[in-house]
Amino acid sequence: MVINFEQVHNYYERLVFTAVASQASMHPNYSADNLADVACVMLNRLPARYVRHDVDLMFYLTEKERYHIEESLTEALAYAFEFVGQRMVKQDNVN
């Protein structure tokens, strides 16, 4: 038997990558590596929700759960940009 796990992914990954990319122009001093760090920090602040198809999760969520996801994403995005930004400043001060 062949088992295909290629469709399994963390539901938040696509949302996080889209959120970081949408904010990138507002942070011109962040390099591509810094933006990848922002995405990692965000993902680490969010719960893992593994799915095969995003639509499967969305179908079963209540309106309250959808709101909580959006709120969590917004908070994690702000935190991650601030966290990485502070590390950038510390790194600049070391160099």
PDB file of N, CA, C and O in Angstrom, residues 47-79:
ATOM      1  N   PRO A  47      -1.481  27.667  17.226  1.00  0.00           N
ATOM      2  CA  PRO A  47      -1.592  26.214  17.403  1.00  0.00           C
ATOM      3  C   PRO A  47      -1.437  25.510  16.062  1.00  0.00           C
ATOM      4  O   PRO A  47      -1.782  26.060  15.015  1.00  0.00           O
ATOM      5  N   ALA A  48      -0.913  24.320  16.091  1.00  0.00           N
ATOM      6  CA  ALA A  48      -0.820  23.524  14.860  1.00  0.00           C
ATOM      7  C   ALA A  48      -2.197  22.941  14.568  1.00  0.00           C
ATOM      8  O   ALA A  48      -2.851  22.388  15.454  1.00  0.00           O
ATOM      9  N   ARG A  49      -2.648  23.121  13.340  1.00  0.00           N
ATOM     10  CA  ARG A  49      -3.935  22.557  12.904  1.00  0.00           C
ATOM     11  C   ARG A  49      -3.681  21.886  11.571  1.00  0.00           C
ATOM     12  O   ARG A  49      -3.684  22.543  10.533  1.00  0.00           O
ATOM     13  N   TYR A  50      -3.443  20.610  11.626  1.00  0.00           N
ATOM     14  CA  TYR A  50      -3.117  19.880  10.413  1.00  0.00           C
ATOM     15  C   TYR A  50      -4.381  19.389   9.718  1.00  0.00           C
ATOM     16  O   TYR A  50      -5.297  18.881  10.361  1.00  0.00           O
ATOM     17  N   VAL A  51      -4.417  19.615   8.421  1.00  0.00           N
ATOM     18  CA  VAL A  51      -5.557  19.241   7.589  1.00  0.00           C
ATOM     19  C   VAL A  51      -5.044  18.693   6.265  1.00  0.00           C
ATOM     20  O   VAL A  51      -3.880  18.879   5.913  1.00  0.00           O
ATOM     21  N   ARG A  52      -5.926  18.041   5.567  1.00  0.00           N
ATOM     22  CA  ARG A  52      -5.616  17.651   4.188  1.00  0.00           C
ATOM     23  C   ARG A  52      -6.120  18.719   3.233  1.00  0.00           C
ATOM     24  O   ARG A  52      -5.480  19.037   2.253  1.00  0.00           O
ATOM     25  N   HIS A  53      -7.283  19.264   3.526  1.00  0.00           N
ATOM     26  CA  HIS A  53      -7.895  20.283   2.678  1.00  0.00           C
ATOM     27  C   HIS A  53      -8.398  21.418   3.571  1.00  0.00           C
ATOM     28  O   HIS A  53      -9.153  21.172   4.514  1.00  0.00           O
ATOM     29  N   ASP A  54      -8.004  22.635   3.259  1.00  0.00           N
ATOM     30  CA  ASP A  54      -8.413  23.787   4.075  1.00  0.00           C
ATOM     31  C   ASP A  54      -9.925  23.885   4.190  1.00  0.00           C
ATOM     32  O   ASP A  54     -10.454  24.242   5.241  1.00  0.00           O
ATOM     33  N   VAL A  55     -10.623  23.589   3.114  1.00  0.00           N
ATOM     34  CA  VAL A  55     -12.078  23.709   3.112  1.00  0.00           C
ATOM     35  C   VAL A  55     -12.714  22.776   4.137  1.00  0.00           C
ATOM     36  O   VAL A  55     -13.745  23.098   4.715  1.00  0.00           O
ATOM     37  N   ASP A  56     -12.088  21.651   4.420  1.00  0.00           N
ATOM     38  CA  ASP A  56     -12.612  20.737   5.435  1.00  0.00           C
ATOM     39  C   ASP A  56     -12.680  21.406   6.799  1.00  0.00           C
ATOM     40  O   ASP A  56     -13.665  21.287   7.516  1.00  0.00           O
ATOM     41  N   LEU A  57     -11.630  22.114   7.167  1.00  0.00           N
ATOM     42  CA  LEU A  57     -11.603  22.796   8.454  1.00  0.00           C
ATOM     43  C   LEU A  57     -12.615  23.929   8.471  1.00  0.00           C
ATOM     44  O   LEU A  57     -13.389  24.075   9.421  1.00  0.00           O
ATOM     45  N   MET A  58     -12.624  24.742   7.457  1.00  0.00           N
ATOM     46  CA  MET A  58     -13.508  25.908   7.421  1.00  0.00           C
ATOM     47  C   MET A  58     -14.982  25.499   7.480  1.00  0.00           C
ATOM     48  O   MET A  58     -15.799  26.199   8.064  1.00  0.00           O
ATOM     49  N   PHE A  59     -15.314  24.369   6.905  1.00  0.00           N
ATOM     50  CA  PHE A  59     -16.701  23.903   6.891  1.00  0.00           C
ATOM     51  C   PHE A  59     -17.212  23.635   8.299  1.00  0.00           C
ATOM     52  O   PHE A  59     -18.370  23.891   8.610  1.00  0.00           O
ATOM     53  N   TYR A  60     -16.340  23.137   9.166  1.00  0.00           N
ATOM     54  CA  TYR A  60     -16.759  22.723  10.497  1.00  0.00           C
ATOM     55  C   TYR A  60     -16.574  23.790  11.571  1.00  0.00           C
ATOM     56  O   TYR A  60     -16.963  23.596  12.712  1.00  0.00           O
ATOM     57  N   LEU A  61     -15.980  24.928  11.224  1.00  0.00           N
ATOM     58  CA  LEU A  61     -15.767  25.974  12.217  1.00  0.00           C
ATOM     59  C   LEU A  61     -17.028  26.795  12.457  1.00  0.00           C
ATOM     60  O   LEU A  61     -17.781  27.085  11.519  1.00  0.00           O
ATOM     61  N   THR A  62     -17.218  27.214  13.696  1.00  0.00           N
ATOM     62  CA  THR A  62     -18.297  28.152  13.994  1.00  0.00           C
ATOM     63  C   THR A  62     -17.808  29.561  13.668  1.00  0.00           C
ATOM     64  O   THR A  62     -16.611  29.790  13.469  1.00  0.00           O
ATOM     65  N   GLU A  63     -18.715  30.500  13.662  1.00  0.00           N
ATOM     66  CA  GLU A  63     -18.351  31.895  13.422  1.00  0.00           C
ATOM     67  C   GLU A  63     -17.396  32.385  14.502  1.00  0.00           C
ATOM     68  O   GLU A  63     -16.450  33.120  14.226  1.00  0.00           O
ATOM     69  N   LYS A  64     -17.621  31.970  15.736  1.00  0.00           N
ATOM     70  CA  LYS A  64     -16.754  32.351  16.852  1.00  0.00           C
ATOM     71  C   LYS A  64     -15.340  31.806  16.637  1.00  0.00           C
ATOM     72  O   LYS A  64     -14.357  32.509  16.880  1.00  0.00           O
ATOM     73  N   GLU A  65     -15.222  30.564  16.187  1.00  0.00           N
ATOM     74  CA  GLU A  65     -13.910  29.975  15.934  1.00  0.00           C
ATOM     75  C   GLU A  65     -13.189  30.684  14.789  1.00  0.00           C
ATOM     76  O   GLU A  65     -11.982  30.909  14.852  1.00  0.00           O
ATOM     77  N   ARG A  66     -13.916  31.051  13.756  1.00  0.00           N
ATOM     78  CA  ARG A  66     -13.319  31.803  12.634  1.00  0.00           C
ATOM     79  C   ARG A  66     -12.796  33.155  13.122  1.00  0.00           C
ATOM     80  O   ARG A  66     -11.713  33.577  12.745  1.00  0.00           O
ATOM     81  N   TYR A  67     -13.586  33.826  13.950  1.00  0.00           N
ATOM     82  CA  TYR A  67     -13.161  35.106  14.514  1.00  0.00           C
ATOM     83  C   TYR A  67     -11.902  34.923  15.354  1.00  0.00           C
ATOM     84  O   TYR A  67     -10.968  35.724  15.273  1.00  0.00           O
ATOM     85  N   HIS A  68     -11.861  33.867  16.150  1.00  0.00           N
ATOM     86  CA  HIS A  68     -10.698  33.597  16.996  1.00  0.00           C
ATOM     87  C   HIS A  68      -9.452  33.362  16.137  1.00  0.00           C
ATOM     88  O   HIS A  68      -8.363  33.836  16.479  1.00  0.00           O
ATOM     89  N   ILE A  69      -9.596  32.667  15.033  1.00  0.00           N
ATOM     90  CA  ILE A  69      -8.463  32.434  14.119  1.00  0.00           C
ATOM     91  C   ILE A  69      -7.957  33.765  13.580  1.00  0.00           C
ATOM     92  O   ILE A  69      -6.757  34.030  13.587  1.00  0.00           O
ATOM     93  N   GLU A  70      -8.853  34.618  13.124  1.00  0.00           N
ATOM     94  CA  GLU A  70      -8.455  35.924  12.587  1.00  0.00           C
ATOM     95  C   GLU A  70      -7.778  36.778  13.653  1.00  0.00           C
ATOM     96  O   GLU A  70      -6.767  37.424  13.405  1.00  0.00           O
ATOM     97  N   GLU A  71      -8.336  36.766  14.841  1.00  0.00           N
ATOM     98  CA  GLU A  71      -7.765  37.529  15.955  1.00  0.00           C
ATOM     99  C   GLU A  71      -6.375  37.000  16.320  1.00  0.00           C
ATOM    100  O   GLU A  71      -5.444  37.768  16.541  1.00  0.00           O
ATOM    101  N   SER A  72      -6.239  35.698  16.356  1.00  0.00           N
ATOM    102  CA  SER A  72      -4.947  35.081  16.670  1.00  0.00           C
ATOM    103  C   SER A  72      -3.902  35.424  15.619  1.00  0.00           C
ATOM    104  O   SER A  72      -2.742  35.695  15.943  1.00  0.00           O
ATOM    105  N   LEU A  73      -4.309  35.420  14.361  1.00  0.00           N
ATOM    106  CA  LEU A  73      -3.383  35.772  13.281  1.00  0.00           C
ATOM    107  C   LEU A  73      -2.922  37.215  13.406  1.00  0.00           C
ATOM    108  O   LEU A  73      -1.735  37.510  13.265  1.00  0.00           O
ATOM    109  N   THR A  74      -3.848  38.112  13.675  1.00  0.00           N
ATOM    110  CA  THR A  74      -3.514  39.530  13.803  1.00  0.00           C
ATOM    111  C   THR A  74      -2.541  39.759  14.956  1.00  0.00           C
ATOM    112  O   THR A  74      -1.553  40.479  14.810  1.00  0.00           O
ATOM    113  N   GLU A  75      -2.810  39.129  16.091  1.00  0.00           N
ATOM    114  CA  GLU A  75      -1.934  39.280  17.257  1.00  0.00           C
ATOM    115  C   GLU A  75      -0.559  38.671  17.003  1.00  0.00           C
ATOM    116  O   GLU A  75       0.462  39.261  17.353  1.00  0.00           O
ATOM    117  N   ALA A  76      -0.531  37.499  16.386  1.00  0.00           N
ATOM    118  CA  ALA A  76       0.744  36.827  16.107  1.00  0.00           C
ATOM    119  C   ALA A  76       1.569  37.627  15.098  1.00  0.00           C
ATOM    120  O   ALA A  76       2.794  37.709  15.215  1.00  0.00           O
ATOM    121  N   LEU A  77       0.911  38.241  14.127  1.00  0.00           N
ATOM    122  CA  LEU A  77       1.610  39.042  13.118  1.00  0.00           C
ATOM    123  C   LEU A  77       2.281  40.248  13.770  1.00  0.00           C
ATOM    124  O   LEU A  77       3.471  40.506  13.538  1.00  0.00           O
ATOM    125  N   ALA A  78       1.550  40.964  14.583  1.00  0.00           N
ATOM    126  CA  ALA A  78       2.117  42.135  15.264  1.00  0.00           C
ATOM    127  C   ALA A  78       3.274  41.723  16.169  1.00  0.00           C
ATOM    128  O   ALA A  78       4.334  42.357  16.161  1.00  0.00           O
ATOM    129  N   TYR A  79       3.080  40.667  16.926  1.00  0.00           N
ATOM    130  CA  TYR A  79       4.129  40.185  17.823  1.00  0.00           C
ATOM    131  C   TYR A  79       5.379  39.790  17.034  1.00  0.00           C
ATOM    132  O   TYR A  79       6.500  40.144  17.409  1.00  0.00           O
TER     133      TYR A  79
END
